[in-house]
PDB file of C-alpha atoms and ligand atoms in Angstrom:
ATOM      1  CA  UNK M   1      -0.245   0.288  -0.018  1.00  0.00           C
ATOM      2  CA  UNK M   2       1.194   3.558  -0.768  1.00  0.00           C
ATOM      3  CA  UNK M   3       1.574   6.093   1.456  1.00  0.00           C
ATOM      4  CA  UNK M   4       1.386   9.339  -0.020  1.00  0.00           C
ATOM      5  CA  UNK M   5       2.916  12.307   2.380  1.00  0.00           C
ATOM      6  CA  UNK M   6       2.581  16.165   0.960  1.00  0.00           C
ATOM      7  CA  UNK M   7       4.566  18.592   2.669  1.00  0.00           C
ATOM      8  CA  UNK M   8       3.573  20.907   5.612  1.00  0.00           C
ATOM      9  CA  UNK M   9       4.448  24.187   3.453  1.00  0.00           C
ATOM     10  CA  UNK M  10       3.327  23.524  -0.063  1.00  0.00           C
ATOM     11  CA  UNK M  11       1.231  25.581  -2.921  1.00  0.00           C
ATOM     12  CA  UNK M  12      -0.204  29.017  -3.443  1.00  0.00           C
ATOM     13  CA  UNK M  13       1.315  31.937  -1.022  1.00  0.00           C
ATOM     14  CA  UNK M  14      -0.317  34.579   0.231  1.00  0.00           C
ATOM     15  CA  UNK M  15       0.833  36.866  -2.484  1.00  0.00           C
ATOM     16  CA  UNK M  16      -0.211  34.245  -4.986  1.00  0.00           C
ATOM     17  CA  UNK M  17      -3.715  33.253  -3.624  1.00  0.00           C
ATOM     18  CA  UNK M  18      -4.224  37.415  -3.384  1.00  0.00           C
ATOM     19  CA  UNK M  19      -3.282  37.737  -6.830  1.00  0.00           C
ATOM     20  CA  UNK M  20      -5.367  35.156  -8.442  1.00  0.00           C
ATOM     21  CA  UNK M  21      -8.481  35.328  -6.264  1.00  0.00           C
ATOM     22  CA  UNK M  22      -8.983  38.976  -7.409  1.00  0.00           C
ATOM     23  CA  UNK M  23      -8.264  39.097 -10.602  1.00  0.00           C
ATOM     24  CA  UNK M  24     -10.882  36.505 -11.220  1.00  0.00           C
ATOM     25  CA  UNK M  25     -13.130  38.630  -9.723  1.00  0.00           C
ATOM     26  CA  UNK M  26     -12.532  41.824 -12.303  1.00  0.00           C
ATOM     27  CA  UNK M  27     -15.102  42.740 -14.812  1.00  0.00           C
ATOM     28  CA  UNK M  28     -14.494  45.849 -17.231  1.00  0.00           C
ATOM     29  CA  UNK M  29     -16.941  46.358 -19.774  1.00  0.00           C
ATOM     30  CA  UNK M  30     -15.679  49.130 -21.483  1.00  0.00           C
ATOM     31  CA  UNK M  31     -11.840  47.726 -22.566  1.00  0.00           C
ATOM     32  CA  UNK M  32      -9.913  44.443 -22.020  1.00  0.00           C
ATOM     33  CA  UNK M  33      -8.258  43.573 -19.105  1.00  0.00           C
ATOM     34  CA  UNK M  34      -4.941  42.377 -19.278  1.00  0.00           C
ATOM     35  CA  UNK M  35      -2.186  41.208 -17.306  1.00  0.00           C
ATOM     36  CA  UNK M  36       1.925  42.214 -17.917  1.00  0.00           C
ATOM     37  CA  UNK M  37       3.047  39.116 -18.325  1.00  0.00           C
ATOM     38  CA  UNK M  38       1.485  35.197 -17.161  1.00  0.00           C
ATOM     39  CA  UNK M  39      -0.355  36.402 -13.726  1.00  0.00           C
ATOM     40  CA  UNK M  40       1.610  33.347 -12.353  1.00  0.00           C
ATOM     41  CA  UNK M  41       3.627  30.903 -13.955  1.00  0.00           C
ATOM     42  CA  UNK M  42       1.059  28.336 -14.052  1.00  0.00           C
ATOM     43  CA  UNK M  43      -0.197  27.319 -17.574  1.00  0.00           C
ATOM     44  CA  UNK M  44      -3.862  25.803 -16.049  1.00  0.00           C
ATOM     45  CA  UNK M  45      -4.118  29.235 -13.896  1.00  0.00           C
ATOM     46  CA  UNK M  46      -3.661  31.045 -17.053  1.00  0.00           C
ATOM     47  CA  UNK M  47      -6.051  29.171 -19.413  1.00  0.00           C
ATOM     48  CA  UNK M  48      -8.712  29.408 -17.432  1.00  0.00           C
ATOM     49  CA  UNK M  49      -7.990  33.520 -17.253  1.00  0.00           C
ATOM     50  CA  UNK M  50      -7.722  33.581 -20.246  1.00  0.00           C
ATOM     51  CA  UNK M  51     -11.370  32.181 -20.778  1.00  0.00           C
ATOM     52  CA  UNK M  52     -12.655  35.210 -18.935  1.00  0.00           C
ATOM     53  CA  UNK M  53     -10.673  37.395 -21.584  1.00  0.00           C
ATOM     54  CA  UNK M  54      -7.806  38.319 -19.202  1.00  0.00           C
ATOM     55  CA  UNK M  55      -5.025  38.106 -21.804  1.00  0.00           C
ATOM     56  CA  UNK M  56      -1.671  38.287 -21.451  1.00  0.00           C
ATOM     57  CA  UNK M  57       0.607  41.675 -22.912  1.00  0.00           C
ATOM     58  CA  UNK M  58       4.229  42.142 -23.177  1.00  0.00           C
ATOM     59  CA  UNK M  59       6.035  45.028 -21.236  1.00  0.00           C
ATOM     60  CA  UNK M  60       6.776  46.281 -25.459  1.00  0.00           C
ATOM     61  CA  UNK M  61       2.805  46.099 -26.362  1.00  0.00           C
ATOM     62  CA  UNK M  62       1.632  48.640 -23.374  1.00  0.00           C
ATOM     63  CA  UNK M  63       1.770  51.423 -26.653  1.00  0.00           C
ATOM     64  CA  UNK M  64      -1.269  49.441 -27.904  1.00  0.00           C
ATOM     65  CA  UNK M  65      -3.327  50.200 -24.707  1.00  0.00           C
ATOM     66  CA  UNK M  66      -6.109  52.781 -24.251  1.00  0.00           C
ATOM     67  CA  UNK M  67      -7.458  54.759 -21.613  1.00  0.00           C
ATOM     68  CA  UNK M  68     -10.584  52.229 -21.500  1.00  0.00           C
ATOM     69  CA  UNK M  69      -8.180  48.809 -20.787  1.00  0.00           C
ATOM     70  CA  UNK M  70      -7.069  47.561 -17.446  1.00  0.00           C
ATOM     71  CA  UNK M  71      -3.888  46.627 -16.016  1.00  0.00           C
ATOM     72  CA  UNK M  72      -2.883  43.865 -13.720  1.00  0.00           C
ATOM     73  CA  UNK M  73       0.624  44.041 -11.980  1.00  0.00           C
ATOM     74  CA  UNK M  74       1.506  40.560 -11.166  1.00  0.00           C
ATOM     75  CA  UNK M  75       3.171  40.044  -7.878  1.00  0.00           C
ATOM     76  CA  UNK M  76       6.581  40.225  -9.181  1.00  0.00           C
ATOM     77  CA  UNK M  77       5.838  44.069  -9.526  1.00  0.00           C
ATOM     78  CA  UNK M  78       7.535  46.240 -12.163  1.00  0.00           C
ATOM     79  CA  UNK M  79      10.318  48.889 -12.523  1.00  0.00           C
ATOM     80  CA  UNK M  80       9.048  52.447 -11.938  1.00  0.00           C
ATOM     81  CA  UNK M  81       9.418  53.225 -15.734  1.00  0.00           C
ATOM     82  CA  UNK M  82       7.308  50.964 -16.753  1.00  0.00           C
ATOM     83  CA  UNK M  83       4.873  51.974 -13.645  1.00  0.00           C
ATOM     84  CA  UNK M  84       5.082  55.916 -15.293  1.00  0.00           C
ATOM     85  CA  UNK M  85       4.434  54.432 -18.951  1.00  0.00           C
ATOM     86  CA  UNK M  86       1.491  53.147 -18.053  1.00  0.00           C
ATOM     87  CA  UNK M  87       0.189  56.083 -16.112  1.00  0.00           C
ATOM     88  CA  UNK M  88       0.831  58.225 -18.684  1.00  0.00           C
ATOM     89  CA  UNK M  89      -1.309  55.980 -20.723  1.00  0.00           C
ATOM     90  CA  UNK M  90      -4.075  56.837 -18.260  1.00  0.00           C
ATOM     91  CA  UNK M  91      -5.193  53.274 -18.079  1.00  0.00           C
ATOM     92  CA  UNK M  92      -6.803  51.955 -14.851  1.00  0.00           C
ATOM     93  CA  UNK M  93      -3.524  50.304 -12.888  1.00  0.00           C
ATOM     94  CA  UNK M  94      -4.680  47.472 -10.698  1.00  0.00           C
ATOM     95  CA  UNK M  95      -1.418  46.830  -8.476  1.00  0.00           C
ATOM     96  CA  UNK M  96      -1.178  43.480  -7.316  1.00  0.00           C
ATOM     97  CA  UNK M  97       2.504  43.603  -6.280  1.00  0.00           C
ATOM     98  CA  UNK M  98       3.449  41.280  -3.456  1.00  0.00           C
ATOM     99  CA  UNK M  99       3.668  43.562  -0.784  1.00  0.00           C
ATOM    100  CA  UNK M 100       6.743  41.718   0.092  1.00  0.00           C
ATOM    101  CA  UNK M 101       8.235  42.727  -3.282  1.00  0.00           C
ATOM    102  CA  UNK M 102       7.311  46.124  -2.522  1.00  0.00           C
ATOM    103  CA  UNK M 103       9.323  46.207   0.331  1.00  0.00           C
ATOM    104  CA  UNK M 104      12.524  45.744  -1.582  1.00  0.00           C
ATOM    105  CA  UNK M 105      11.673  48.097  -3.862  1.00  0.00           C
ATOM    106  CA  UNK M 106      11.809  50.729  -1.953  1.00  0.00           C
ATOM    107  CA  UNK M 107      14.961  50.006  -0.144  1.00  0.00           C
ATOM    108  CA  UNK M 108      16.416  49.513  -2.618  1.00  0.00           C
ATOM    109  CA  UNK M 109      15.149  52.917  -4.034  1.00  0.00           C
ATOM    110  CA  UNK M 110      15.957  54.560  -0.811  1.00  0.00           C
ATOM    111  CA  UNK M 111      19.675  53.037  -0.574  1.00  0.00           C
ATOM    112  CA  UNK M 112      21.007  53.991  -3.989  1.00  0.00           C
ATOM    113  CA  UNK M 113      19.293  57.778  -2.889  1.00  0.00           C
ATOM    114  CA  UNK M 114      21.796  57.653  -0.627  1.00  0.00           C
ATOM    115  CA  UNK M 115      24.758  56.672  -2.450  1.00  0.00           C
ATOM    116  CA  UNK M 116      25.259  52.478  -2.104  1.00  0.00           C
ATOM    117  CA  UNK M 117      26.015  50.160  -4.381  1.00  0.00           C
ATOM    118  CA  UNK M 118      22.419  47.688  -4.327  1.00  0.00           C
ATOM    119  CA  UNK M 119      23.634  44.052  -4.906  1.00  0.00           C
ATOM    120  CA  UNK M 120      20.779  42.008  -5.820  1.00  0.00           C
ATOM    121  CA  UNK M 121      20.915  37.682  -5.095  1.00  0.00           C
ATOM    122  CA  UNK M 122      18.847  36.650  -8.273  1.00  0.00           C
ATOM    123  CA  UNK M 123      18.526  36.012 -11.515  1.00  0.00           C
ATOM    124  CA  UNK M 124      19.123  38.916 -13.888  1.00  0.00           C
ATOM    125  CA  UNK M 125      16.293  37.667 -15.971  1.00  0.00           C
ATOM    126  CA  UNK M 126      13.272  37.483 -13.645  1.00  0.00           C
ATOM    127  CA  UNK M 127      11.033  40.021 -13.454  1.00  0.00           C
ATOM    128  CA  UNK M 128      10.975  40.550 -10.303  1.00  0.00           C
ATOM    129  CA  UNK M 129      14.564  41.096 -10.236  1.00  0.00           C
ATOM    130  CA  UNK M 130      14.553  43.347 -13.231  1.00  0.00           C
ATOM    131  CA  UNK M 131      11.465  45.293 -11.493  1.00  0.00           C
ATOM    132  CA  UNK M 132      14.247  45.484  -8.529  1.00  0.00           C
ATOM    133  CA  UNK M 133      16.742  46.831 -10.204  1.00  0.00           C
ATOM    134  CA  UNK M 134      14.695  49.661 -11.653  1.00  0.00           C
ATOM    135  CA  UNK M 135      14.917  51.317  -8.501  1.00  0.00           C
ATOM    136  CA  UNK M 136      18.051  51.711  -8.494  1.00  0.00           C
ATOM    137  CA  UNK M 137      18.095  53.095 -12.655  1.00  0.00           C
ATOM    138  CA  UNK M 138      19.211  49.618 -13.385  1.00  0.00           C
ATOM    139  CA  UNK M 139      22.714  49.640 -11.695  1.00  0.00           C
ATOM    140  CA  UNK M 140      22.771  47.120  -9.310  1.00  0.00           C
ATOM    141  CA  UNK M 141      25.215  44.039  -9.738  1.00  0.00           C
ATOM    142  CA  UNK M 142      23.437  41.098  -9.629  1.00  0.00           C
ATOM    143  CA  UNK M 143      24.677  37.594  -8.895  1.00  0.00           C
ATOM    144  CA  UNK M 144      22.649  34.680  -8.959  1.00  0.00           C
ATOM    145  CA  UNK M 145      25.122  32.403  -7.462  1.00  0.00           C
ATOM    146  CA  UNK M 146      26.032  34.579  -4.626  1.00  0.00           C
ATOM    147  CA  UNK M 147      29.774  34.320  -6.004  1.00  0.00           C
ATOM    148  CA  UNK M 148      31.663  37.944  -6.530  1.00  0.00           C
ATOM    149  CA  UNK M 149      33.449  38.244 -10.105  1.00  0.00           C
ATOM    150  CA  UNK M 150      34.663  41.415  -9.226  1.00  0.00           C
ATOM    151  CA  UNK M 151      35.125  43.439  -5.517  1.00  0.00           C
ATOM    152  CA  UNK M 152      32.696  45.949  -4.495  1.00  0.00           C
ATOM    153  CA  UNK M 153      33.566  49.480  -3.664  1.00  0.00           C
ATOM    154  CA  UNK M 154      32.130  52.009  -0.946  1.00  0.00           C
ATOM    155  CA  UNK M 155      29.063  51.096   0.616  1.00  0.00           C
ATOM    156  CA  UNK M 156      27.300  48.234  -0.440  1.00  0.00           C
ATOM    157  CA  UNK M 157      23.380  47.549   0.264  1.00  0.00           C
ATOM    158  CA  UNK M 158      22.490  43.604  -0.849  1.00  0.00           C
ATOM    159  CA  UNK M 159      19.165  42.303  -1.306  1.00  0.00           C
ATOM    160  CA  UNK M 160      17.501  38.891  -2.384  1.00  0.00           C
ATOM    161  CA  UNK M 161      15.028  37.778  -4.794  1.00  0.00           C
ATOM    162  CA  UNK M 162      12.507  36.793  -2.602  1.00  0.00           C
ATOM    163  CA  UNK M 163      12.478  33.300  -3.967  1.00  0.00           C
ATOM    164  CA  UNK M 164      16.126  32.495  -3.602  1.00  0.00           C
ATOM    165  CA  UNK M 165      18.316  29.728  -1.369  1.00  0.00           C
ATOM    166  CA  UNK M 166      19.004  30.460   2.092  1.00  0.00           C
ATOM    167  CA  UNK M 167      22.405  28.941   1.161  1.00  0.00           C
ATOM    168  CA  UNK M 168      23.778  31.560  -1.536  1.00  0.00           C
ATOM    169  CA  UNK M 169      22.619  34.405   0.418  1.00  0.00           C
ATOM    170  CA  UNK M 170      24.649  33.236   3.050  1.00  0.00           C
ATOM    171  CA  UNK M 171      27.093  32.717   0.353  1.00  0.00           C
ATOM    172  CA  UNK M 172      27.190  36.132  -0.796  1.00  0.00           C
ATOM    173  CA  UNK M 173      27.011  37.637   2.910  1.00  0.00           C
ATOM    174  CA  UNK M 174      30.614  35.858   3.422  1.00  0.00           C
ATOM    175  CA  UNK M 175      31.804  36.718   0.243  1.00  0.00           C
ATOM    176  CA  UNK M 176      30.774  40.543   0.648  1.00  0.00           C
ATOM    177  CA  UNK M 177      32.122  40.612   4.518  1.00  0.00           C
ATOM    178  CA  UNK M 178      35.658  39.660   2.701  1.00  0.00           C
ATOM    179  CA  UNK M 179      35.953  42.199   0.489  1.00  0.00           C
ATOM    180  CA  UNK M 180      33.241  45.103   1.550  1.00  0.00           C
ATOM    181  CA  UNK M 181      34.135  47.583   4.285  1.00  0.00           C
ATOM    182  CA  UNK M 182      30.658  48.539   4.920  1.00  0.00           C
ATOM    183  CA  UNK M 183      27.348  47.003   3.994  1.00  0.00           C
ATOM    184  CA  UNK M 184      24.055  46.708   5.189  1.00  0.00           C
ATOM    185  CA  UNK M 185      22.132  43.611   4.503  1.00  0.00           C
ATOM    186  CA  UNK M 186      18.204  43.171   4.088  1.00  0.00           C
ATOM    187  CA  UNK M 187      18.035  39.360   3.755  1.00  0.00           C
ATOM    188  CA  UNK M 188      14.447  39.532   1.532  1.00  0.00           C
ATOM    189  CA  UNK M 189      13.817  36.118   1.036  1.00  0.00           C
ATOM    190  CA  UNK M 190      10.385  35.215   1.349  1.00  0.00           C
ATOM    191  CA  UNK M 191       9.282  33.234   4.637  1.00  0.00           C
ATOM    192  CA  UNK M 192       6.734  31.356   2.192  1.00  0.00           C
ATOM    193  CA  UNK M 193       9.898  30.440   0.118  1.00  0.00           C
ATOM    194  CA  UNK M 194      11.669  29.698   2.943  1.00  0.00           C
ATOM    195  CA  UNK M 195       9.178  27.593   4.632  1.00  0.00           C
ATOM    196  CA  UNK M 196       8.401  25.657   1.242  1.00  0.00           C
ATOM    197  CA  UNK M 197      12.200  24.574   1.174  1.00  0.00           C
ATOM    198  CA  UNK M 198      12.401  23.323   4.633  1.00  0.00           C
ATOM    199  CA  UNK M 199       9.815  21.231   4.518  1.00  0.00           C
ATOM    200  CA  UNK M 200      10.273  19.967   1.221  1.00  0.00           C
ATOM    201  CA  UNK M 201      14.061  19.510   2.311  1.00  0.00           C
ATOM    202  CA  UNK M 202      12.845  17.673   5.464  1.00  0.00           C
ATOM    203  CA  UNK M 203      10.224  15.210   4.179  1.00  0.00           C
ATOM    204  CA  UNK M 204      12.405  14.545   0.514  1.00  0.00           C
ATOM    205  CA  UNK M 205      14.868  13.061   3.274  1.00  0.00           C
ATOM    206  CA  UNK M 206      12.108  10.493   3.861  1.00  0.00           C
ATOM    207  CA  UNK M 207      10.412   9.510   1.431  1.00  0.00           C
ATOM    208  CA  UNK M 208      11.051   6.666  -1.939  1.00  0.00           C
ATOM    209  CA  UNK M 209      10.153   9.442  -4.478  1.00  0.00           C
ATOM    210  CA  UNK M 210       9.186  12.923  -4.433  1.00  0.00           C
ATOM    211  CA  UNK M 211       7.118  15.406  -6.530  1.00  0.00           C
ATOM    212  CA  UNK M 212       7.282  18.723  -7.324  1.00  0.00           C
ATOM    213  CA  UNK M 213       4.733  19.884  -8.663  1.00  0.00           C
ATOM    214  CA  UNK M 214       4.719  23.502 -10.572  1.00  0.00           C
ATOM    215  CA  UNK M 215       5.089  25.197 -14.055  1.00  0.00           C
ATOM    216  CA  UNK M 216       8.425  24.612 -15.410  1.00  0.00           C
ATOM    217  CA  UNK M 217       8.649  28.462 -15.596  1.00  0.00           C
ATOM    218  CA  UNK M 218       8.435  29.203 -12.264  1.00  0.00           C
ATOM    219  CA  UNK M 219      11.542  29.730 -10.605  1.00  0.00           C
ATOM    220  CA  UNK M 220      10.811  28.926  -7.171  1.00  0.00           C
ATOM    221  CA  UNK M 221       9.242  25.237  -7.987  1.00  0.00           C
ATOM    222  CA  UNK M 222      12.421  24.603  -9.785  1.00  0.00           C
ATOM    223  CA  UNK M 223      14.508  25.568  -6.970  1.00  0.00           C
ATOM    224  CA  UNK M 224      12.160  23.192  -4.934  1.00  0.00           C
ATOM    225  CA  UNK M 225      12.413  20.375  -7.344  1.00  0.00           C
ATOM    226  CA  UNK M 226      16.861  21.183  -6.923  1.00  0.00           C
ATOM    227  CA  UNK M 227      16.640  21.312  -3.413  1.00  0.00           C
ATOM    228  CA  UNK M 228      14.795  17.611  -2.862  1.00  0.00           C
ATOM    229  CA  UNK M 229      16.877  16.266  -5.834  1.00  0.00           C
ATOM    230  CA  UNK M 230      20.147  16.460  -3.608  1.00  0.00           C
ATOM    231  CA  UNK M 231      17.883  14.240  -0.737  1.00  0.00           C
ATOM    232  CA  UNK M 232      16.068  11.877  -3.178  1.00  0.00           C
ATOM    233  CA  UNK M 233      17.238  10.536  -6.780  1.00  0.00           C
ATOM    234  CA  UNK M 234      13.568   9.658  -7.972  1.00  0.00           C
ATOM    235  CA  UNK M 235      12.045  13.469  -7.488  1.00  0.00           C
ATOM    236  CA  UNK M 236      10.464  14.470 -10.412  1.00  0.00           C
ATOM    237  CA  UNK M 237       9.133  18.012 -11.357  1.00  0.00           C
ATOM    238  CA  UNK M 238       5.610  17.663 -13.048  1.00  0.00           C
ATOM    239  CA  UNK M 239       3.263  20.880 -14.433  1.00  0.00           C
ATOM    240  CA  UNK M 240      -0.272  18.668 -13.297  1.00  0.00           C
ATOM    241  CA  UNK M 241      -1.605  15.281 -12.677  1.00  0.00           C
ATOM    242  CA  UNK M 242      -1.283  13.972 -16.355  1.00  0.00           C
ATOM    243  CA  UNK M 243       2.679  14.032 -16.240  1.00  0.00           C
ATOM    244  CA  UNK M 244       1.914  11.696 -13.756  1.00  0.00           C
ATOM    245  CA  UNK M 245       1.634   9.211 -16.851  1.00  0.00           C
ATOM    246  CA  UNK M 246       5.241   9.676 -18.046  1.00  0.00           C
ATOM    247  CA  UNK M 247       6.951   8.733 -15.051  1.00  0.00           C
ATOM    248  CA  UNK M 248       4.541   5.669 -13.796  1.00  0.00           C
ATOM    249  CA  UNK M 249       6.880   3.093 -14.414  1.00  0.00           C
ATOM    250  CA  UNK M 250       9.851   4.645 -12.479  1.00  0.00           C
ATOM    251  CA  UNK M 251       8.193   5.320  -9.559  1.00  0.00           C
ATOM    252  CA  UNK M 252       6.134   2.194  -9.138  1.00  0.00           C
ATOM    253  CA  UNK M 253       7.956  -0.092  -6.641  1.00  0.00           C
ATOM    254  CA  UNK M 254       7.772   3.900  -4.500  1.00  0.00           C
ATOM    255  CA  UNK M 255       6.024   2.902  -0.897  1.00  0.00           C
ATOM    256  CA  UNK M 256       6.415   6.381   0.604  1.00  0.00           C
ATOM    257  CA  UNK M 257       5.763   9.290  -2.296  1.00  0.00           C
ATOM    258  CA  UNK M 258       6.606  12.880  -0.943  1.00  0.00           C
ATOM    259  CA  UNK M 259       4.270  15.707  -2.526  1.00  0.00           C
ATOM    260  CA  UNK M 260       5.342  19.211  -2.462  1.00  0.00           C
ATOM    261  CA  UNK M 261       4.309  22.652  -4.821  1.00  0.00           C
ATOM    262  CA  UNK M 262       5.639  25.974  -5.528  1.00  0.00           C
ATOM    263  CA  UNK M 263       4.100  29.178  -4.470  1.00  0.00           C
ATOM    264  CA  UNK M 264       2.448  29.381  -7.590  1.00  0.00           C
ATOM    265  CA  UNK M 265       0.586  26.459  -7.807  1.00  0.00           C
ATOM    266  CA  UNK M 266      -2.944  26.063  -7.068  1.00  0.00           C
ATOM    267  CA  UNK M 267      -4.619  23.196  -4.373  1.00  0.00           C
ATOM    268  CA  UNK M 268      -7.100  21.394  -7.237  1.00  0.00           C
ATOM    269  CA  UNK M 269      -3.729  20.572  -9.315  1.00  0.00           C
ATOM    270  CA  UNK M 270      -2.391  19.062  -5.717  1.00  0.00           C
ATOM    271  CA  UNK M 271      -5.698  17.093  -4.837  1.00  0.00           C
ATOM    272  CA  UNK M 272      -5.627  16.141  -8.124  1.00  0.00           C
ATOM    273  CA  UNK M 273      -1.949  14.781  -8.439  1.00  0.00           C
ATOM    274  CA  UNK M 274      -2.223  13.339  -4.865  1.00  0.00           C
ATOM    275  CA  UNK M 275      -5.460  10.977  -6.158  1.00  0.00           C
ATOM    276  CA  UNK M 276      -3.979   9.974  -8.380  1.00  0.00           C
ATOM    277  CA  UNK M 277      -1.051   8.505  -7.094  1.00  0.00           C
TER     278      UNK M 277
HETATM  279  S1  LIG X   1       6.326  34.108  -2.428  1.00  0.00           S
HETATM  280 FE1  LIG X   1       6.492  35.246  -1.175  1.00  0.00          FE
HETATM  281  S2  LIG X   1       7.351  37.249  -2.057  1.00  0.00           S
HETATM  282 FE2  LIG X   1       6.476  35.971  -3.329  1.00  0.00          FE
HETATM  283  S3  LIG X   1       4.657  36.475  -3.865  1.00  0.00           S
HETATM  284 FE3  LIG X   1       4.281  34.865  -2.534  1.00  0.00          FE
HETATM  285  S4  LIG X   1       4.130  35.661  -0.566  1.00  0.00           S
HETATM  286 FE4  LIG X   1       4.778  37.280  -2.191  1.00  0.00          FE
END
């Protein structure tokens, strides 16, 4: 008999829950409702939004918007430049930037204004990091691994993408401490991310197979996968229950199967996969 165990902390976080819940409630009978980029990194959810008439546009498509249109800013936030562009277009702005991301943007703006060199631990191509960098005139030094390939001179202010790994944060702080005389560091890794990573880490140590559920482009899901894979060889990243078909054979002898899910994975997808297993 197989035992399916779910990680204590998994699935929608506070910021994503709020963004998804609110977005499904919007109606605009005069114009379009669009999100700047996919609302969350989960195709099942974005497909449902499209069915409701809420489509995604890229930042480059902002000039195509008219005053009647409504624009939803997702949890990752946008740079000041993009925000001002939307205001200039006089569209209705629904800002669902996660309050934890707004906190990082404010800190970066403040310390950049005070002459600090901003360092961001994160992925330079991730929209959250692109948005944050926009609060220091795109001047941040960005590192994904926590390694520094240039010595940082002068005062330094360090922040992290909310979904980063603690281990990389500690590595970065140690590296900065070795080269910089004056620095201020805000560990802005979100508690939801930390909790999910911790529970996934613990569970992956005690199961025969581990299933990580979430969008393939979701950075926090990918990090959960990496953490679990270190402890459990039979770790698989799936988007939904349908993907289980392809790995069924590989996990057929697994008696204890662990389940975790990224912060952008809806409850119904997790439940369906668990029932299927
Ligand atoms: S992971 Fe944290 S920062 Fe990101 S949306 Fe969720 S609550 Fe907000």
